[in-house]
PDB file of C-alpha atoms in Angstrom:
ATOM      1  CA  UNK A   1    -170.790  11.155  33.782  1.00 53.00           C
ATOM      2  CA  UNK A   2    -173.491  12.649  31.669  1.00 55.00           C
ATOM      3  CA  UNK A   3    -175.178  15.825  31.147  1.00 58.00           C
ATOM      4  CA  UNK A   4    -178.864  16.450  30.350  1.00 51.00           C
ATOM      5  CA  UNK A   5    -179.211  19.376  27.900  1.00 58.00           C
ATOM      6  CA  UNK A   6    -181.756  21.273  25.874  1.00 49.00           C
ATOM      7  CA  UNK A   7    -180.295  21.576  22.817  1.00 48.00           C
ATOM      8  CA  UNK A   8    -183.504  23.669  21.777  1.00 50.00           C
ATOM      9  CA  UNK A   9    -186.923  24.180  23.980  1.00 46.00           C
ATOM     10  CA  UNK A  10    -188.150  21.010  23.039  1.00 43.00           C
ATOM     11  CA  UNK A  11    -185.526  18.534  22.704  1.00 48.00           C
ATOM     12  CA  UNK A  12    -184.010  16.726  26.521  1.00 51.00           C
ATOM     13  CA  UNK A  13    -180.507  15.233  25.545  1.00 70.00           C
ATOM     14  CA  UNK A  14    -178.422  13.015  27.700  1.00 85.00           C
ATOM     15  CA  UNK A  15    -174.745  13.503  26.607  1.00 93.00           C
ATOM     16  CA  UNK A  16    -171.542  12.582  28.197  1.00 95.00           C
ATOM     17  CA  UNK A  17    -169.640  15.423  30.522  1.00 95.00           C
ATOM     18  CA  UNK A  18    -166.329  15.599  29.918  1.00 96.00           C
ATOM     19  CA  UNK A  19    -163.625  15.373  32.787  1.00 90.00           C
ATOM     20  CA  UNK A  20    -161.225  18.330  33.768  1.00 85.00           C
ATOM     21  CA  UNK A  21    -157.998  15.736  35.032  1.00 87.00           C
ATOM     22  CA  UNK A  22    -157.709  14.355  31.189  1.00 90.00           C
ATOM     23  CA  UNK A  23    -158.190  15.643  27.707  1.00 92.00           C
ATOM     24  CA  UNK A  24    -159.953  12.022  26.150  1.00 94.00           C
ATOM     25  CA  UNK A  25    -163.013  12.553  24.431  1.00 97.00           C
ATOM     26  CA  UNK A  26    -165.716  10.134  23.656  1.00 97.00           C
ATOM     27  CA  UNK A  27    -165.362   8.845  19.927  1.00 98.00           C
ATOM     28  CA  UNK A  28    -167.039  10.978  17.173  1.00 98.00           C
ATOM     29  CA  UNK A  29    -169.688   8.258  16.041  1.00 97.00           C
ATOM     30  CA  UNK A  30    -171.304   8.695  19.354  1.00 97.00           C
ATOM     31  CA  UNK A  31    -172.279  11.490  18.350  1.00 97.00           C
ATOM     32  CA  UNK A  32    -176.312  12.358  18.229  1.00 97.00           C
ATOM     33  CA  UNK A  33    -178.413  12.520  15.065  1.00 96.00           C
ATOM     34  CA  UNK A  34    -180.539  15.266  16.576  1.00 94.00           C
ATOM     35  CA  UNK A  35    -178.921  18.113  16.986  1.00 95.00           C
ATOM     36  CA  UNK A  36    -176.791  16.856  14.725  1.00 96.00           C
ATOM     37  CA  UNK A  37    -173.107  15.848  15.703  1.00 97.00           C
ATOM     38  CA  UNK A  38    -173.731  17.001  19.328  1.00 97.00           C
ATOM     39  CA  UNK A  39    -171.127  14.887  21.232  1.00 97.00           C
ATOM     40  CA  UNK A  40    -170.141  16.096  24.301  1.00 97.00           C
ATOM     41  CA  UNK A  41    -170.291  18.668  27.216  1.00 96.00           C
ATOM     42  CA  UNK A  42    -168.058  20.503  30.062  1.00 95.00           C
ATOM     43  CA  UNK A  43    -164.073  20.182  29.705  1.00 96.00           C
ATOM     44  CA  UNK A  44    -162.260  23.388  29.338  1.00 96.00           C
ATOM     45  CA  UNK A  45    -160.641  25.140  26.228  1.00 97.00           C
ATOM     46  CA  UNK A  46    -157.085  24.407  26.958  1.00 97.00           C
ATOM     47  CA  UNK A  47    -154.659  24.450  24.357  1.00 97.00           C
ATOM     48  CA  UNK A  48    -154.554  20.212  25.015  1.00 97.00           C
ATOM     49  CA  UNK A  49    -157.709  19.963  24.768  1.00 98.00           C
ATOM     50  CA  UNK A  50    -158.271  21.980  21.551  1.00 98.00           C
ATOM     51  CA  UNK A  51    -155.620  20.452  20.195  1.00 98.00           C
ATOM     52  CA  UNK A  52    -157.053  17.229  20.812  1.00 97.00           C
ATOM     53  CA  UNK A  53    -160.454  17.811  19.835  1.00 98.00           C
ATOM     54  CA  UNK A  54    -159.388  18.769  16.434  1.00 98.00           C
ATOM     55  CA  UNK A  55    -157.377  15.440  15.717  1.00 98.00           C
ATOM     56  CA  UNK A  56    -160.574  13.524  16.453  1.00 98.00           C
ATOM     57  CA  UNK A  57    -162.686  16.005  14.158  1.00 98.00           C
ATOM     58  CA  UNK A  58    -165.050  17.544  16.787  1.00 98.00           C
ATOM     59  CA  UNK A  59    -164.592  21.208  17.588  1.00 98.00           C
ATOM     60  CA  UNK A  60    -166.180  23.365  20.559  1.00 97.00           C
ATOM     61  CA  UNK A  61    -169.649  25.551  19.371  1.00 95.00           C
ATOM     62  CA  UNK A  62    -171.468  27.002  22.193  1.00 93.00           C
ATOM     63  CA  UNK A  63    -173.351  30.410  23.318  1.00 89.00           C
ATOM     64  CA  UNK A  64    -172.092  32.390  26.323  1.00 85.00           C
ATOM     65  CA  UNK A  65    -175.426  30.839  28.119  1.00 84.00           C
ATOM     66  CA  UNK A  66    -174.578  27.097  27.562  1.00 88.00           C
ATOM     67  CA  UNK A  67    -171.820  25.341  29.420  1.00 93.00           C
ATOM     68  CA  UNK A  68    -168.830  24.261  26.573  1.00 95.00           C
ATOM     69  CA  UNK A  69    -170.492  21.840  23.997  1.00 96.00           C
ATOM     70  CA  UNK A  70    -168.094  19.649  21.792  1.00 97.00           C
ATOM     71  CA  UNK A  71    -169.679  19.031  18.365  1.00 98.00           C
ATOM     72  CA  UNK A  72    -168.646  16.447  15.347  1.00 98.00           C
ATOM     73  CA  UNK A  73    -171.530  16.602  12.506  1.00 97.00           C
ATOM     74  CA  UNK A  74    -172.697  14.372   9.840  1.00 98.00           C
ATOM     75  CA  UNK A  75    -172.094  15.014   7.268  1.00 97.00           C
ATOM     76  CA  UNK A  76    -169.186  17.077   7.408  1.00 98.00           C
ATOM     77  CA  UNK A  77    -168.890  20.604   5.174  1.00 98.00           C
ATOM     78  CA  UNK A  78    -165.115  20.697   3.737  1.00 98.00           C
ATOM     79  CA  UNK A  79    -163.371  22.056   0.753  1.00 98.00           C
ATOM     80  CA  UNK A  80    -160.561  20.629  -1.076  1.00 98.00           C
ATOM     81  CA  UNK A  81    -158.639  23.437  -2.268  1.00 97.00           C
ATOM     82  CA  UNK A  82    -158.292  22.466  -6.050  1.00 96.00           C
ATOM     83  CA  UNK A  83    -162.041  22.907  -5.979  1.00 97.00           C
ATOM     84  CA  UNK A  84    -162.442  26.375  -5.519  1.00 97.00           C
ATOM     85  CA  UNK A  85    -165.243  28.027  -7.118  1.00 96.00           C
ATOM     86  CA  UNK A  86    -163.987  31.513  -8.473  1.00 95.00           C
ATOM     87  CA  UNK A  87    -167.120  33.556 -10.107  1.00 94.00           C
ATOM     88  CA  UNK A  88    -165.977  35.997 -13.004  1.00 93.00           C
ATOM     89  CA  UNK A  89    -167.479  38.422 -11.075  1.00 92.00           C
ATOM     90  CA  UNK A  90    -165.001  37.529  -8.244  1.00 94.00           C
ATOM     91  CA  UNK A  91    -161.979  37.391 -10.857  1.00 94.00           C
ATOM     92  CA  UNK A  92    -162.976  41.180 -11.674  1.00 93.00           C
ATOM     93  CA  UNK A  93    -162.904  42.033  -8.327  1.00 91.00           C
ATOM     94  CA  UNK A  94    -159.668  40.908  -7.025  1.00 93.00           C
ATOM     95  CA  UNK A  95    -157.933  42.127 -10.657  1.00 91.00           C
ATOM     96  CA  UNK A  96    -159.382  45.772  -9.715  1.00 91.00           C
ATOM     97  CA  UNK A  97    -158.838  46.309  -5.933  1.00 90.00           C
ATOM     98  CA  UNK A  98    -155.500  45.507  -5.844  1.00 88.00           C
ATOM     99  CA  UNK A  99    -156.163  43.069  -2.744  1.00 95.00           C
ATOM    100  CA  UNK A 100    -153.320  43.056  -0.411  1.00 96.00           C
ATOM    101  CA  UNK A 101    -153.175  39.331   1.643  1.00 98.00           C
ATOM    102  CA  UNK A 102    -151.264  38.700   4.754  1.00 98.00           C
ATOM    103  CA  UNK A 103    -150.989  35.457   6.989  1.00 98.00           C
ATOM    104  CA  UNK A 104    -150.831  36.276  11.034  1.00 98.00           C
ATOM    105  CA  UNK A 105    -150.247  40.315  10.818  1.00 98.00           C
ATOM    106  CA  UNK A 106    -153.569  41.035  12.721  1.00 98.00           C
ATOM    107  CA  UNK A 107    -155.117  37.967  14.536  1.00 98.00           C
ATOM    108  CA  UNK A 108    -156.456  39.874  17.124  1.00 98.00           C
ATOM    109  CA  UNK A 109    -157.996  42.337  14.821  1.00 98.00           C
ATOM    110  CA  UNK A 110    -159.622  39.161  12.791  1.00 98.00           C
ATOM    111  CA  UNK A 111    -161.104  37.065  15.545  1.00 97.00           C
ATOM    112  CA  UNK A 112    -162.970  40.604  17.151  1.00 96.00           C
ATOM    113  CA  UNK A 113    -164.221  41.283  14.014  1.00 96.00           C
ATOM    114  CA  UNK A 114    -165.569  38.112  13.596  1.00 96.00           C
ATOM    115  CA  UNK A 115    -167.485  38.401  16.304  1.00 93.00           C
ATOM    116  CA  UNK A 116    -168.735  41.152  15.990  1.00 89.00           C
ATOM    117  CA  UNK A 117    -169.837  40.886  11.983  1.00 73.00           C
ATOM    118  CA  UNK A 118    -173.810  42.114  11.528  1.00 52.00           C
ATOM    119  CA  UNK A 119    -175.117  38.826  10.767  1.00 51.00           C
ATOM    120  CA  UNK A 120    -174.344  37.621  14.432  1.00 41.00           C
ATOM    121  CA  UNK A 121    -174.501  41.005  16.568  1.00 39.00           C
ATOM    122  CA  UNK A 122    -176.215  39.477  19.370  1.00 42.00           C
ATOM    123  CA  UNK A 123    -176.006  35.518  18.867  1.00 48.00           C
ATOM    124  CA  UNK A 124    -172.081  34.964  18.693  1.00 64.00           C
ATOM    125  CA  UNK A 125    -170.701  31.985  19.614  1.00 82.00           C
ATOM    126  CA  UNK A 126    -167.132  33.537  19.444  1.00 92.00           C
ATOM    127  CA  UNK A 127    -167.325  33.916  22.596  1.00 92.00           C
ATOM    128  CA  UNK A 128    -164.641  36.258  25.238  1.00 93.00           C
ATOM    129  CA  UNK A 129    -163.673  32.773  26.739  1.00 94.00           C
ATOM    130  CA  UNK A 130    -163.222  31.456  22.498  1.00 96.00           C
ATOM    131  CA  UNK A 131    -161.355  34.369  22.168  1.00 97.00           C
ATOM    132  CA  UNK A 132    -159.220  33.850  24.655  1.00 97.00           C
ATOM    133  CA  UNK A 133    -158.202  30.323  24.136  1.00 98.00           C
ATOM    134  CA  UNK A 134    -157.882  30.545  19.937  1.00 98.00           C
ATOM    135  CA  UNK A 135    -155.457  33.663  21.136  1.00 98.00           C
ATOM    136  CA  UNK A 136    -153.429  31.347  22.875  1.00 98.00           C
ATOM    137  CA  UNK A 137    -153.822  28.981  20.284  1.00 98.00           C
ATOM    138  CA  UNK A 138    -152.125  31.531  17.730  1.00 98.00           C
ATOM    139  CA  UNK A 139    -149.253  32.460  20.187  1.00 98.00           C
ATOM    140  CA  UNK A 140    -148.126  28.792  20.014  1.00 98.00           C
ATOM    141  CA  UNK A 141    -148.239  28.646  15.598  1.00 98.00           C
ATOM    142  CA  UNK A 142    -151.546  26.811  15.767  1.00 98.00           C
ATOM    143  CA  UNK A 143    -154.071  28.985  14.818  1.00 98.00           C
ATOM    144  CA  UNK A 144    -153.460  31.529  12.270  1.00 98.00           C
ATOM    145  CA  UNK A 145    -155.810  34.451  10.613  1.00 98.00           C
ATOM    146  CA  UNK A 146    -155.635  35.443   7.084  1.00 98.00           C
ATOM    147  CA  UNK A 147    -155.983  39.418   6.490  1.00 98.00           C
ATOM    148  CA  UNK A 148    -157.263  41.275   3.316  1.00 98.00           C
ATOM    149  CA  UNK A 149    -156.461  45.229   2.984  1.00 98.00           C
ATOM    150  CA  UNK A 150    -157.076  47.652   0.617  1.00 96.00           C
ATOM    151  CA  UNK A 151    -154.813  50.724   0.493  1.00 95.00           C
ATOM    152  CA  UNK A 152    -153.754  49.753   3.806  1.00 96.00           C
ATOM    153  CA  UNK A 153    -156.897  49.010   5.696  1.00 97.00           C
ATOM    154  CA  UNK A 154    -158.588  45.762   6.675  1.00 98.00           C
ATOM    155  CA  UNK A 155    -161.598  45.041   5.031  1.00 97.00           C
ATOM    156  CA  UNK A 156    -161.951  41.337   5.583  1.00 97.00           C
ATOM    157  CA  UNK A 157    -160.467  38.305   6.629  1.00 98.00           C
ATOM    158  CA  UNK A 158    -161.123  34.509   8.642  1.00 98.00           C
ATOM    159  CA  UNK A 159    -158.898  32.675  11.130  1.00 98.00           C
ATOM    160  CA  UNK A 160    -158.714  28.748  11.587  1.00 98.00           C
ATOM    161  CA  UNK A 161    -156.259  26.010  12.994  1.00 98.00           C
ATOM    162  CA  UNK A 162    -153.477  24.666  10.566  1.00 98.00           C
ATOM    163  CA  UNK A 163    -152.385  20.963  11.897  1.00 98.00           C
ATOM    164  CA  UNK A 164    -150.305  18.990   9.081  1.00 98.00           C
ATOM    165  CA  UNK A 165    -151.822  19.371   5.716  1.00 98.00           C
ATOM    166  CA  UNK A 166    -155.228  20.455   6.773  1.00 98.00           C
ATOM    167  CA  UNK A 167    -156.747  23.774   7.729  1.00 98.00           C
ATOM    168  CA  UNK A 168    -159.635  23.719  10.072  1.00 98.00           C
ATOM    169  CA  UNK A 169    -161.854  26.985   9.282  1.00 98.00           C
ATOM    170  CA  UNK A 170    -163.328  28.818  12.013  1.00 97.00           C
ATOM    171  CA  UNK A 171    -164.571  32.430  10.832  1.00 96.00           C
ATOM    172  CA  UNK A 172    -164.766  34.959   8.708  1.00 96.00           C
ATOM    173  CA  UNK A 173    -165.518  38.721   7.786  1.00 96.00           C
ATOM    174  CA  UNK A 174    -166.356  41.085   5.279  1.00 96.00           C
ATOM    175  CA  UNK A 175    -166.289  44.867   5.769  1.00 96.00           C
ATOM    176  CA  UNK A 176    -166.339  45.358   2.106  1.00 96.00           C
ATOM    177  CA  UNK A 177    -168.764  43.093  -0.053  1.00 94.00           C
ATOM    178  CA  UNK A 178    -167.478  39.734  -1.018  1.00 94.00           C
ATOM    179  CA  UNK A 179    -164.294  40.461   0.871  1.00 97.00           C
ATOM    180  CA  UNK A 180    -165.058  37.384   2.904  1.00 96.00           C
ATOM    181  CA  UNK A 181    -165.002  35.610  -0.556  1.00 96.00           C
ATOM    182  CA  UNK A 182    -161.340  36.839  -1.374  1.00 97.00           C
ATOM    183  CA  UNK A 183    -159.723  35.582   2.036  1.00 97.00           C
ATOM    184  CA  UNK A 184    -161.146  31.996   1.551  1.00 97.00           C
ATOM    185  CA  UNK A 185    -160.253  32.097  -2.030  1.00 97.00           C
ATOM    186  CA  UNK A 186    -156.424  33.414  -0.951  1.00 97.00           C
ATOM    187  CA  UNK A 187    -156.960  31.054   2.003  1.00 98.00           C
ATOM    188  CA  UNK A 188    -157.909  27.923  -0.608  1.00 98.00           C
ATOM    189  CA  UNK A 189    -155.335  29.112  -3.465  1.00 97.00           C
ATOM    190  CA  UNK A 190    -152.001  29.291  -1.254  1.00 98.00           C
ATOM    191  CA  UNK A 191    -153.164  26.323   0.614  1.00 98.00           C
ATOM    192  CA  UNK A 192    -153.310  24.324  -2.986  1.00 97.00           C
ATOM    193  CA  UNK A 193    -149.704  25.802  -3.654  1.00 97.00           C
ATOM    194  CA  UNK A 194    -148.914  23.857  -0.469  1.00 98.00           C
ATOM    195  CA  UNK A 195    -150.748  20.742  -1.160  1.00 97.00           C
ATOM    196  CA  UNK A 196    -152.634  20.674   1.763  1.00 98.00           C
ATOM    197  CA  UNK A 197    -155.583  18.128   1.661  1.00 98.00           C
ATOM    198  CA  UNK A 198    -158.848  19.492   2.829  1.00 98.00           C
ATOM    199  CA  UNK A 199    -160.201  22.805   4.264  1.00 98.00           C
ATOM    200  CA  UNK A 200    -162.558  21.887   7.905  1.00 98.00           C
ATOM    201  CA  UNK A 201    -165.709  24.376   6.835  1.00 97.00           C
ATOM    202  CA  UNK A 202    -167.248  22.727   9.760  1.00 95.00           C
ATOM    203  CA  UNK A 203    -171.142  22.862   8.480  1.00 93.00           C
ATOM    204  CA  UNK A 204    -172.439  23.586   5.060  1.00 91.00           C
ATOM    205  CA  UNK A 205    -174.310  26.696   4.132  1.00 91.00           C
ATOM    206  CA  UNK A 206    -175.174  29.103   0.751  1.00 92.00           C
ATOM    207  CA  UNK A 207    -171.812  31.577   1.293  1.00 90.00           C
ATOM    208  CA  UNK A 208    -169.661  28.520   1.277  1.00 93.00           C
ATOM    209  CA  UNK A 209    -171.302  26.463  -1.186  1.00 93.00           C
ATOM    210  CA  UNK A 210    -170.791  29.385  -3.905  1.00 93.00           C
ATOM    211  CA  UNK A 211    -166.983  28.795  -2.985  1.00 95.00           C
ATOM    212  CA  UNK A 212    -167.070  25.308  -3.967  1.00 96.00           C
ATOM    213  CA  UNK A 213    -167.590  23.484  -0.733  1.00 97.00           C
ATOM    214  CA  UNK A 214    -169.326  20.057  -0.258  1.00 97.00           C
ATOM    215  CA  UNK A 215    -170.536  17.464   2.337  1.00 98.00           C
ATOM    216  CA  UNK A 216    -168.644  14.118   2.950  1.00 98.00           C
ATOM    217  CA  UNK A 217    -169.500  11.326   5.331  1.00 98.00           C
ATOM    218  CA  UNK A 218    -167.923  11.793   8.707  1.00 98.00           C
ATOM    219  CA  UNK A 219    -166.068   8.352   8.345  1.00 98.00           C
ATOM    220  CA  UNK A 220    -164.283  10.295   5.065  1.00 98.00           C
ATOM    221  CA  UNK A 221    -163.426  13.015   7.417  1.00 98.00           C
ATOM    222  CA  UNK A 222    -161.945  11.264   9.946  1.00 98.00           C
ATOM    223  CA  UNK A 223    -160.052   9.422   7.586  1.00 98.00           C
ATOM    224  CA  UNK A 224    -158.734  12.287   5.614  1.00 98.00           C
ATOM    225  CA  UNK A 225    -157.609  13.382   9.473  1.00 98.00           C
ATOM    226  CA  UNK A 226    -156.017  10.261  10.005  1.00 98.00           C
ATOM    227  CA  UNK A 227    -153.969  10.382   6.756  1.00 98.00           C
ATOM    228  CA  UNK A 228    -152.710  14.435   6.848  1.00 98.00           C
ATOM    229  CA  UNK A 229    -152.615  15.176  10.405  1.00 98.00           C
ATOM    230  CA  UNK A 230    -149.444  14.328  11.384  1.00 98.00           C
ATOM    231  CA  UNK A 231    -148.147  15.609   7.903  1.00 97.00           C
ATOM    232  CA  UNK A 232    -145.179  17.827   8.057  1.00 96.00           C
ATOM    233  CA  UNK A 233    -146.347  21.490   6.487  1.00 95.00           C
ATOM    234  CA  UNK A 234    -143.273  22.279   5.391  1.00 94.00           C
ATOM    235  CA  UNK A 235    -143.473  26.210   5.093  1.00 96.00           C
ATOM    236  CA  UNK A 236    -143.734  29.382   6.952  1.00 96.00           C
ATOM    237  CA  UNK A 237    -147.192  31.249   7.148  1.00 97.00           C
ATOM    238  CA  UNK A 238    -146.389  33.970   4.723  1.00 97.00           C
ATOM    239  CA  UNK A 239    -148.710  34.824   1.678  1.00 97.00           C
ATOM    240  CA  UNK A 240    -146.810  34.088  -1.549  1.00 96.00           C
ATOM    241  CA  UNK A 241    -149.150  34.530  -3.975  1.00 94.00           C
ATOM    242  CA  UNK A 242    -150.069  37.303  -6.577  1.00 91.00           C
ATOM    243  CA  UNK A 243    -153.403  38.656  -7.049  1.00 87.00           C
ATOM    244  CA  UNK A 244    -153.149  37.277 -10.772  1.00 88.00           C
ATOM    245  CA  UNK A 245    -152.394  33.914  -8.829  1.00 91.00           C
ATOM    246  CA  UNK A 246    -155.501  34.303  -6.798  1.00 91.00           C
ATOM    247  CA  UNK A 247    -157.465  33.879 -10.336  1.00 85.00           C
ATOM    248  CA  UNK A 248    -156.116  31.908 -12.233  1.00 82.00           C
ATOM    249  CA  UNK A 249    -157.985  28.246 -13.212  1.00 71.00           C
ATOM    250  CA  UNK A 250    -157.205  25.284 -14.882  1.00 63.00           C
ATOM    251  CA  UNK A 251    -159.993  25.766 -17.510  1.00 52.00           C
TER     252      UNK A 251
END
């Protein structure tokens, strides 16, 4: 079955509608050119399904308007967590706060405050239904956030999906400038102390390229999924690292 769409006022898209009885999802190279990696409507946001959708590199992206859209781009934004970018301005930063990171103390805290962060007060896609189901998500070890405080409060953070040695990034927040930069740097740091392979940014813009990220093909995705994703993690989600940690480079 198929759905027709406007993926924007102009543009009439015919794209398959996904059943509720199974969790199968079309493969990602069907995916359209314009909008870019639009692959799929309808489904639900079941654990299964997330779960699912993730393996096969396409994740869920839709406004509280649109029925669910399923979405696997080319190219694909991703970081490799060796390759983080850390500024000298950043290095300051972390060495005079006195960050404090956590893994999983406040997820509920983190995924309301990323939805609610200025630049998308009225045009979130973190949704009450998203919230919901990545809530769930967390309750079974999937999902996890990452928190940053200073003198005990929390002044930024992101949350994602960890499946064997890859993290699939979802959203983050600042309250604090750059504080969005410290929890992917923590994130890509401790994530490097436990060899994981890539970091999922999803789609490529300015705040992420600073950090290092870059565009592959989505056949190099999909095969860096089908080489880590059934990878045993081998560690609890605790922080582990120092703040001195955080900065430190091989150059």
């Amino acid at each position: 079955m198929s759905a027709l769409l406007t993926a924007n006022p102009t543009l009439f898209v015919m794209i398959p509608w996904l059943s509720p009885h199974n969790n199968r999802f079309p493969s990602p190279h069907e995916a359209l050119d314009e909008p870019d990696g639009l692959l799929a409507a309808g489904g639900d946001l079941s654990i299964e399904r997330l779960i699912s959708a993730y393996r096969h590199g396409i994740f869920p992206w839709f406004s509280d308007e649109d029925p669910i859209l399923w979405w696997s781009p080319n190219p694909r934004c991703v970081l490799k967590p060796r390759d983080i970018h850390i500024s000298r301005s950043m290095r300051k930063a972390i060495r005079k706060q006195h960050y404090y990171i956590t893994f999983d103390q406040a997820f509920s805290e983190v995924i309301e405050l990323c939805s609610s962060s200025r630049d998308r007060v009225g045009n979130t896609w973190i949704t009450d239904e998203m919230k919901h189901a990545y809530t769930a998500l967390h309750q079974q070890g999937i999902a996890h956030s990452l928190e940053v405080w200073r003198d005990g409060t929390l002044v930024g953070g992101l949350y994602g999906l960890a499946i064997g040695k890859l993290f699939f990034g979802e959203s983050m927040f600042s309250l604090e400038v750059n504080t969005s930069k410290v929890a992917y740097i923590a994130l890509a740091k401790q994530l490097e102390h436990w060899r994981y392979a890539l970091i999922d940014c999803q789609v490529q813009n300015d705040h992420l390229n600073s950090l290092g990220a870059s565009e592959i093909s989505r056949a190099e995705f999909l095969e860096y999924i089908k080489l880590n994703i059934d990878e045993d993690p081998g560690h609890e989600w605790q922080f582990e690292l120092s703040n001195e940690q955080l900065i430190q480079t091989d150059d």
